Amino acid sequence: MLKRVVAALLLLASAAQAQNVAPVPAGATLTTVRARGAVACGISTGDPAWSQPDSRGEWQGMDTDFCRAVAAAVLGDASRVAWHPLTGQNRLPTLSVGQIDLLTRTTTWTFLRDVSNGVNFAAPNFFDGQGFLVRADSGVTSASQLDGSSICFTSASTHELNLQDWSRAQNIHFTPVIFADKDEARRAYEAGRCDSFTGDAAQLAAIRAAFPNPEAHRLLPERISKEPYAAAVRHGDDQWFDIVRWVAFGLIEAEELGVTRANAEQMLNDPRPAVRRLLGVSGDLGPALGLDRRWMYNAIRAVGNYGEIYDRHLGANSQVRLPRGLNDLWTRGGMMFSPPMR
Ligand SMILES: N[C@@H](CCC(=O)N[C@@H](CS)C(=O)NCC(=O)O)C(=O)O
C-alpha cells in the first residue's frame, strides 16, 4: 500500500515537473517595474563598447544591450529602460538602496562585492582579465618590463588590489597614478603622464580602438586577474534574480541553438524541442518566471543572441575586433554555457 502511495506521489511530482507549475505571482521588483513601465538599469557614464551614447544619444554597448534584453523579456519592449549612468564608486550602493533594478556596468563578480553589499550576481556574461596598454614606441612588449614604471588607473575598481597582488608576486615596483574618473585616467595616459594604463583588457581594447591612432598603442599579452562580469540585483527578490539570470543564459542558449534576431520568427516553426521551449512555443518557461511565454523571443528579436551582441560591440562587426576567446560558446572551447532550459 505504502509503496503504491509513494509511486502515485512520484508520478504526480513528475507530471507537475513535466507540465511546469502554475504561473508565479509577481514579486516586488517585477511589480514595480511593470508599474513604472521601465527597467531601471545602472550603466557607466560612458564606456566604449559597454555603455556609451551614440551620435543620436542612444546608449550602445554590451551592458546596455543586456539591459534592453531584460526590458524586452519583462515588458515586451526593449526601449522601456530608465538609464542610470553611475560611477565606479556609486554603482553598488545605488543598487543596494533600491534606486535601480539591475546593475550592468562592467562589474566584476568578486566574493566581497557579492556578500557585503546586499546584492547577488546573476549569470556571468563576460570573462576578462586585467591588462596593460602601453605606447607602441615604448618598446615594452611584456608586463614584466613594467618594473620601475608609472601606471595610470581608476580607483573604486578591482584594479588597485590586482596590481598589489601582481607586483608582490612578480616583485615589480611601480608608481601608481590613481584617478577617480576613468576619462581623466585615460587622458593622463594619452598625455604621457604615466607609462601604461591598466584596466580590464576588453575595456582597454575598446579604448584603444577609439583612439585617433590605435596602432600607436599596444595591449600587452598578460592578464593579471580574473574579471568575470555579471549583472547584479538586490538581495531579497529571488524571482527578479531568476529573471535576470535566465535572460543572460537564454541569450547564450539562443546562440547555441542558432536562433538569431533575423530568424527568430521563422524559428517559431523549428521542430527542435529546445528551440520550441526557448521561444515559448511549448512548455511554460516564461510563465514560470512570472513573464509572458514569448519572453526570450522578445529579447532575441530586440538585441539578438549573445554572439550577435558580442559581434556588434566587441567582435567582427565592431571597431574593436576582439576575438571571442573565453567568451565563445562552450561548444567551441569557450566558457559561455547555459544550464538546460527545461
Ligand atoms: N571590472 C572592474 C573594472 C570596471 C571599471 O570600473 N572600470 C573603470 C574604467 S577602466 C571605471 O569605470 N572606473 C570608475 C569610473 O570612472 O567611475 C570592476 O568591476 O571594478
CSV table of C-alpha atoms and ligand atoms in Angstrom, one decimal:
chain,number,residue,atom,x,y,z
A,1,MET,CA,0.0,0.0,0.0
A,2,LEU,CA,2.7,2.5,1.1
A,3,LYS,CA,4.7,1.6,-2.0
A,4,ARG,CA,1.7,2.4,-4.1
A,5,VAL,CA,1.1,5.8,-2.4
A,6,VAL,CA,4.8,6.6,-2.9
A,7,ALA,CA,4.6,5.6,-6.5
A,8,ALA,CA,1.5,7.7,-7.1
A,9,LEU,CA,3.2,10.7,-5.4
A,10,LEU,CA,6.3,10.3,-7.5
A,11,LEU,CA,4.1,10.1,-10.6
A,12,LEU,CA,2.3,13.3,-9.6
A,13,ALA,CA,5.5,15.1,-8.9
A,14,SER,CA,7.0,14.1,-12.3
A,15,ALA,CA,3.8,15.1,-14.0
A,16,ALA,CA,3.9,18.5,-12.3
A,17,GLN,CA,7.5,18.8,-13.4
A,18,ALA,CA,6.8,17.9,-17.0
A,19,GLN,CA,3.9,20.4,-17.3
A,20,ASN,CA,5.5,23.0,-15.1
A,21,VAL,CA,3.8,24.7,-12.2
A,22,ALA,CA,1.2,27.4,-12.4
A,23,PRO,CA,2.5,30.9,-13.2
A,24,VAL,CA,4.1,32.5,-10.2
A,25,PRO,CA,2.7,35.8,-8.8
A,26,ALA,CA,4.8,38.9,-9.5
A,27,GLY,CA,7.4,39.7,-6.9
A,28,ALA,CA,8.1,43.2,-5.6
A,29,THR,CA,10.6,44.2,-8.3
A,30,LEU,CA,8.6,42.8,-11.2
A,31,THR,CA,5.5,44.6,-9.8
A,32,THR,CA,7.5,47.9,-9.5
A,33,VAL,CA,9.0,47.5,-13.0
A,34,ARG,CA,5.5,46.9,-14.5
A,35,ALA,CA,4.0,49.9,-12.7
A,36,ARG,CA,6.9,52.1,-13.8
A,37,GLY,CA,6.8,50.8,-17.3
A,38,ALA,CA,10.6,50.6,-17.4
A,39,VAL,CA,13.5,48.7,-16.0
A,40,ALA,CA,15.9,50.9,-14.1
A,41,CYS,CA,19.4,50.0,-15.2
A,42,GLY,CA,22.7,51.2,-13.8
A,43,ILE,CA,25.3,51.7,-16.5
A,44,SER,CA,28.5,53.6,-16.9
A,45,THR,CA,28.8,57.3,-17.5
A,46,GLY,CA,30.3,56.4,-20.9
A,47,ASP,CA,32.5,53.5,-21.8
A,48,PRO,CA,33.1,52.4,-25.4
A,49,ALA,CA,31.7,49.0,-26.3
A,50,TRP,CA,29.9,48.7,-23.0
A,51,SER,CA,27.6,51.7,-22.4
A,52,GLN,CA,28.1,54.8,-24.4
A,53,PRO,CA,25.7,57.2,-26.1
A,54,ASP,CA,26.0,57.1,-29.9
A,55,SER,CA,25.6,60.2,-32.2
A,56,ARG,CA,21.9,60.1,-31.7
A,57,GLY,CA,22.2,60.0,-28.0
A,58,GLU,CA,21.2,56.3,-27.8
A,59,TRP,CA,23.1,54.2,-25.3
A,60,GLN,CA,25.1,51.4,-27.1
A,61,GLY,CA,27.1,48.5,-25.8
A,62,MET,CA,27.3,45.1,-24.3
A,63,ASP,CA,25.9,46.3,-21.0
A,64,THR,CA,23.1,48.4,-22.4
A,65,ASP,CA,22.0,45.6,-24.8
A,66,PHE,CA,21.8,43.2,-21.9
A,67,CYS,CA,19.5,45.7,-20.1
A,68,ARG,CA,17.4,46.0,-23.2
A,69,ALA,CA,17.1,42.3,-23.4
A,70,VAL,CA,15.7,42.2,-19.8
A,71,ALA,CA,13.3,45.0,-20.7
A,72,ALA,CA,12.1,43.1,-23.8
A,73,ALA,CA,11.7,39.9,-21.8
A,74,VAL,CA,9.8,41.6,-18.9
A,75,LEU,CA,7.8,44.3,-20.6
A,76,GLY,CA,7.8,43.2,-24.3
A,77,ASP,CA,9.6,46.4,-25.3
A,78,ALA,CA,13.4,46.8,-25.3
A,79,SER,CA,13.1,50.6,-25.3
A,80,ARG,CA,11.4,50.6,-21.8
A,81,VAL,CA,14.6,51.3,-19.9
A,82,ALA,CA,15.4,54.1,-17.5
A,83,TRP,CA,19.1,54.6,-17.8
A,84,HIS,CA,21.1,55.5,-14.7
A,85,PRO,CA,24.7,56.4,-15.5
A,86,LEU,CA,26.9,55.6,-12.5
A,87,THR,CA,30.5,55.9,-11.4
A,88,GLY,CA,32.6,53.0,-10.2
A,89,GLN,CA,32.2,54.4,-6.7
A,90,ASN,CA,28.4,54.7,-6.6
A,91,ARG,CA,27.3,51.7,-8.7
A,92,LEU,CA,26.8,49.1,-5.9
A,93,PRO,CA,25.3,51.5,-3.3
A,94,THR,CA,22.8,52.7,-5.9
A,95,LEU,CA,21.7,49.1,-6.4
A,96,SER,CA,21.7,48.3,-2.6
A,97,VAL,CA,19.4,51.2,-1.7
A,98,GLY,CA,16.9,50.4,-4.4
A,99,GLN,CA,17.4,53.2,-7.0
A,100,ILE,CA,18.0,50.7,-9.8
A,101,ASP,CA,16.6,47.2,-10.5
A,102,LEU,CA,19.7,46.0,-12.2
A,103,LEU,CA,23.4,46.9,-12.5
A,104,THR,CA,25.0,46.2,-15.8
A,105,ARG,CA,28.3,48.2,-15.7
A,106,THR,CA,31.4,46.2,-16.5
A,107,THR,CA,31.2,44.9,-12.9
A,108,THR,CA,33.4,42.1,-11.8
A,109,TRP,CA,31.8,39.5,-9.6
A,110,THR,CA,34.0,39.2,-6.5
A,111,PHE,CA,33.5,37.5,-3.2
A,112,LEU,CA,33.3,40.7,-1.1
A,113,ARG,CA,31.1,42.6,-3.5
A,114,ASP,CA,28.7,39.7,-3.5
A,115,VAL,CA,28.5,39.1,0.2
A,116,SER,CA,28.9,42.6,1.7
A,117,ASN,CA,26.6,44.8,-0.4
A,118,GLY,CA,23.2,43.1,-0.2
A,119,VAL,CA,23.4,42.2,-3.8
A,120,ASN,CA,23.6,39.0,-5.9
A,121,PHE,CA,25.4,38.5,-9.2
A,122,ALA,CA,23.4,36.7,-11.9
A,123,ALA,CA,25.0,34.6,-14.6
A,124,PRO,CA,28.5,35.7,-15.7
A,125,ASN,CA,28.1,37.2,-19.1
A,126,PHE,CA,31.7,38.2,-19.9
A,127,PHE,CA,35.1,36.8,-18.8
A,128,ASP,CA,38.0,39.1,-18.8
A,129,GLY,CA,41.3,39.8,-17.0
A,130,GLN,CA,43.2,43.0,-16.2
A,131,GLY,CA,45.8,44.1,-18.8
A,132,PHE,CA,48.0,47.0,-19.7
A,133,LEU,CA,48.1,49.4,-22.5
A,134,VAL,CA,51.4,51.0,-23.5
A,135,ARG,CA,52.6,53.3,-26.2
A,136,ALA,CA,53.9,51.1,-29.1
A,137,ASP,CA,57.1,53.2,-29.4
A,138,SER,CA,58.0,52.4,-25.7
A,139,GLY,CA,59.4,49.1,-26.8
A,140,VAL,CA,57.5,47.4,-24.0
A,141,THR,CA,56.1,44.1,-25.1
A,142,SER,CA,55.6,42.3,-21.8
A,143,ALA,CA,54.2,43.3,-18.4
A,144,SER,CA,57.5,42.1,-16.8
A,145,GLN,CA,59.1,45.2,-18.3
A,146,LEU,CA,56.9,47.5,-16.3
A,147,ASP,CA,59.3,47.3,-13.3
A,148,GLY,CA,60.1,50.9,-12.2
A,149,SER,CA,57.4,52.4,-14.4
A,150,SER,CA,54.3,54.5,-13.6
A,151,ILE,CA,50.8,53.1,-14.1
A,152,CYS,CA,47.6,55.0,-14.5
A,153,PHE,CA,44.3,53.5,-13.3
A,154,THR,CA,41.0,54.3,-11.7
A,155,SER,CA,40.0,53.9,-8.0
A,156,ALA,CA,36.8,52.2,-7.0
A,157,SER,CA,37.6,49.3,-9.2
A,158,THR,CA,39.2,45.9,-8.9
A,159,HIS,CA,42.4,47.3,-10.4
A,160,GLU,CA,44.3,48.5,-7.4
A,161,LEU,CA,44.2,45.3,-5.4
A,162,ASN,CA,45.0,43.3,-8.5
A,163,LEU,CA,48.1,45.4,-9.1
A,164,GLN,CA,49.2,45.0,-5.5
A,165,ASP,CA,48.9,41.2,-5.7
A,166,TRP,CA,50.7,41.1,-9.0
A,167,SER,CA,53.5,43.4,-8.1
A,168,ARG,CA,54.1,41.5,-4.9
A,169,ALA,CA,54.1,38.1,-6.6
A,170,GLN,CA,56.3,39.3,-9.5
A,171,ASN,CA,58.5,41.6,-7.4
A,172,ILE,CA,57.7,44.5,-9.7
A,173,HIS,CA,57.8,48.0,-8.3
A,174,PHE,CA,55.7,50.8,-9.9
A,175,THR,CA,54.4,54.3,-9.2
A,176,PRO,CA,50.6,54.3,-9.0
A,177,VAL,CA,48.9,57.3,-10.7
A,178,ILE,CA,45.3,57.0,-9.5
A,179,PHE,CA,42.2,58.8,-10.7
A,180,ALA,CA,38.6,58.8,-9.5
A,181,ASP,CA,37.4,59.3,-13.1
A,182,LYS,CA,38.2,56.9,-15.9
A,183,ASP,CA,38.2,59.6,-18.6
A,184,GLU,CA,40.8,61.5,-16.6
A,185,ALA,CA,42.9,58.4,-16.2
A,186,ARG,CA,42.7,57.8,-20.0
A,187,ARG,CA,43.6,61.4,-20.8
A,188,ALA,CA,46.5,61.3,-18.4
A,189,TYR,CA,47.9,58.2,-20.1
A,190,GLU,CA,47.3,59.9,-23.5
A,191,ALA,CA,49.2,62.9,-22.3
A,192,GLY,CA,52.1,60.8,-21.3
A,193,ARG,CA,51.7,61.3,-17.5
A,194,CYS,CA,52.2,57.5,-17.0
A,195,ASP,CA,54.0,54.7,-18.8
A,196,SER,CA,50.9,52.5,-19.0
A,197,PHE,CA,47.2,52.4,-18.4
A,198,THR,CA,45.7,49.4,-16.7
A,199,GLY,CA,42.2,48.1,-16.7
A,200,ASP,CA,40.1,45.2,-17.9
A,201,ALA,CA,41.6,44.1,-21.2
A,202,ALA,CA,38.4,44.3,-23.3
A,203,GLN,CA,37.8,47.9,-22.0
A,204,LEU,CA,41.4,48.8,-22.9
A,205,ALA,CA,41.0,47.2,-26.3
A,206,ALA,CA,37.8,49.3,-26.9
A,207,ILE,CA,39.5,52.5,-25.6
A,208,ARG,CA,42.5,51.8,-27.9
A,209,ALA,CA,40.2,51.3,-30.9
A,210,ALA,CA,38.6,54.6,-30.2
A,211,PHE,CA,41.9,56.5,-30.1
A,212,PRO,CA,42.6,58.5,-33.2
A,213,ASN,CA,45.8,56.4,-33.7
A,214,PRO,CA,45.1,52.9,-32.3
A,215,GLU,CA,48.3,51.4,-33.8
A,216,ALA,CA,50.4,53.8,-31.6
A,217,HIS,CA,49.3,51.8,-28.6
A,218,ARG,CA,49.8,48.2,-27.7
A,219,LEU,CA,47.8,45.9,-25.4
A,220,LEU,CA,50.3,43.7,-23.6
A,221,PRO,CA,49.5,40.0,-23.6
A,222,GLU,CA,49.5,39.4,-19.8
A,223,ARG,CA,46.3,39.2,-17.8
A,224,ILE,CA,47.0,39.7,-14.1
A,225,SER,CA,43.5,38.9,-12.7
A,226,LYS,CA,40.1,37.2,-13.3
A,227,GLU,CA,37.3,39.6,-14.1
A,228,PRO,CA,34.1,37.8,-14.6
A,229,TYR,CA,31.3,40.3,-15.3
A,230,ALA,CA,27.8,39.7,-14.3
A,231,ALA,CA,24.6,41.7,-13.9
A,232,ALA,CA,23.8,42.4,-10.2
A,233,VAL,CA,20.5,42.6,-8.5
A,234,ARG,CA,19.5,43.4,-4.9
A,235,HIS,CA,19.0,40.8,-2.2
A,236,GLY,CA,15.5,39.8,-1.3
A,237,ASP,CA,13.7,39.2,-4.6
A,238,ASP,CA,14.5,35.7,-5.9
A,239,GLN,CA,12.1,36.0,-8.7
A,240,TRP,CA,13.8,39.0,-10.1
A,241,PHE,CA,17.2,37.4,-9.6
A,242,ASP,CA,15.9,34.3,-11.6
A,243,ILE,CA,14.6,36.6,-14.4
A,244,VAL,CA,17.9,38.4,-14.8
A,245,ARG,CA,19.9,35.2,-14.6
A,246,TRP,CA,17.8,33.3,-17.1
A,247,VAL,CA,17.7,36.2,-19.6
A,248,ALA,CA,21.5,36.0,-19.5
A,249,PHE,CA,21.5,32.3,-20.0
A,250,GLY,CA,18.7,32.5,-22.6
A,251,LEU,CA,20.8,34.7,-24.9
A,252,ILE,CA,23.6,32.1,-24.7
A,253,GLU,CA,21.2,29.3,-25.3
A,254,ALA,CA,19.9,31.2,-28.3
A,255,GLU,CA,23.3,31.4,-29.8
A,256,GLU,CA,23.9,27.7,-29.2
A,257,LEU,CA,20.7,26.8,-30.9
A,258,GLY,CA,21.3,29.2,-33.9
A,259,VAL,CA,18.3,31.4,-33.0
A,260,THR,CA,19.1,35.0,-34.2
A,261,ARG,CA,17.4,38.3,-34.3
A,262,ALA,CA,16.7,37.8,-38.1
A,263,ASN,CA,15.5,34.2,-37.9
A,264,ALA,CA,13.6,34.1,-34.6
A,265,GLU,CA,10.2,34.4,-36.2
A,266,GLN,CA,10.9,31.6,-38.6
A,267,MET,CA,12.4,29.6,-35.7
A,268,LEU,CA,8.9,29.5,-34.1
A,269,ASN,CA,8.3,26.7,-36.6
A,270,ASP,CA,11.5,24.8,-35.8
A,271,PRO,CA,10.8,21.3,-34.7
A,272,ARG,CA,13.6,21.0,-32.1
A,273,PRO,CA,12.2,20.8,-28.6
A,274,ALA,CA,14.9,23.1,-27.1
A,275,VAL,CA,14.1,25.9,-29.6
A,276,ARG,CA,10.4,25.5,-29.0
A,277,ARG,CA,10.9,25.8,-25.2
A,278,LEU,CA,13.2,28.8,-25.6
A,279,LEU,CA,10.8,30.7,-27.8
A,280,GLY,CA,7.7,29.8,-25.8
A,281,VAL,CA,6.1,27.6,-28.5
A,282,SER,CA,6.0,24.8,-26.0
A,283,GLY,CA,6.5,24.5,-22.2
A,284,ASP,CA,6.0,27.3,-19.7
A,285,LEU,CA,9.4,28.8,-19.1
A,286,GLY,CA,8.2,32.4,-19.3
A,287,PRO,CA,5.2,31.9,-17.0
A,288,ALA,CA,7.4,30.0,-14.5
A,289,LEU,CA,9.2,33.3,-14.1
A,290,GLY,CA,6.0,35.3,-14.0
A,291,LEU,CA,6.6,36.5,-17.6
A,292,ASP,CA,5.0,36.1,-20.9
A,293,ARG,CA,5.7,32.9,-22.9
A,294,ARG,CA,7.4,35.0,-25.5
A,295,TRP,CA,9.9,36.5,-23.0
A,296,MET,CA,13.1,35.2,-24.8
A,297,TYR,CA,11.6,35.6,-28.3
A,298,ASN,CA,11.1,39.3,-27.5
A,299,ALA,CA,14.6,39.6,-26.1
A,300,ILE,CA,16.2,37.9,-29.1
A,301,ARG,CA,14.1,40.0,-31.5
A,302,ALA,CA,15.3,43.1,-29.8
A,303,VAL,CA,19.0,42.6,-29.4
A,304,GLY,CA,19.9,39.2,-31.0
A,305,ASN,CA,21.6,36.3,-29.3
A,306,TYR,CA,24.8,36.5,-27.2
A,307,GLY,CA,27.1,36.2,-30.2
A,308,GLU,CA,25.3,38.8,-32.1
A,309,ILE,CA,25.6,41.3,-29.2
A,310,TYR,CA,29.3,40.4,-28.9
A,311,ASP,CA,29.9,40.9,-32.6
A,312,ARG,CA,28.2,44.2,-32.7
A,313,HIS,CA,30.1,45.8,-29.8
A,314,LEU,CA,33.4,43.9,-29.4
A,315,GLY,CA,33.7,41.4,-32.3
A,316,ALA,CA,33.8,41.2,-36.0
A,317,ASN,CA,31.1,44.0,-36.6
A,318,SER,CA,32.8,46.4,-34.3
A,319,GLN,CA,35.9,48.5,-34.5
A,320,VAL,CA,37.4,46.6,-31.5
A,321,ARG,CA,37.6,43.2,-33.3
A,322,LEU,CA,38.3,41.3,-30.2
A,323,PRO,CA,38.5,37.5,-30.7
A,324,ARG,CA,35.8,35.7,-28.7
A,325,GLY,CA,38.3,33.7,-26.7
A,326,LEU,CA,36.9,32.7,-23.3
A,327,ASN,CA,33.6,34.3,-24.3
A,328,ASP,CA,33.0,31.9,-27.1
A,329,LEU,CA,30.4,29.1,-26.6
A,330,TRP,CA,31.5,26.0,-24.7
A,331,THR,CA,30.9,24.0,-27.9
A,332,ARG,CA,33.7,26.0,-29.5
A,333,GLY,CA,36.1,25.8,-26.5
A,334,GLY,CA,34.9,28.9,-24.6
A,335,MET,CA,33.1,29.4,-21.3
A,336,MET,CA,29.6,30.5,-22.5
A,337,PHE,CA,27.4,27.8,-21.2
A,338,SER,CA,23.7,27.8,-20.3
A,339,PRO,CA,22.3,25.2,-18.0
A,340,PRO,CA,19.5,23.2,-19.6
A,341,MET,CA,16.4,25.4,-20.2
A,342,ARG,CA,13.7,22.9,-19.3
B,1,LIG,N1,35.6,45.2,-13.8
B,1,LIG,C1,36.2,46.2,-13.0
B,1,LIG,C2,36.5,47.5,-13.6
B,1,LIG,C3,35.4,48.2,-14.2
B,1,LIG,C4,35.6,49.6,-14.1
B,1,LIG,O1,35.1,50.2,-13.1
B,1,LIG,N2,36.3,50.3,-15.0
B,1,LIG,C5,36.8,51.6,-14.9
B,1,LIG,C6,37.4,52.1,-16.2
B,1,LIG,S1,38.7,51.1,-16.7
B,1,LIG,C7,35.8,52.6,-14.3
B,1,LIG,O2,34.7,52.7,-14.8
B,1,LIG,N3,36.2,53.4,-13.3
B,1,LIG,C8,35.4,54.2,-12.5
B,1,LIG,C9,34.8,55.4,-13.0
B,1,LIG,O3,35.2,56.0,-14.0
B,1,LIG,O4,33.8,55.9,-12.4
B,1,LIG,C10,35.4,46.4,-11.7
B,1,LIG,O5,34.3,45.8,-11.7
B,1,LIG,O6,35.8,47.1,-10.8
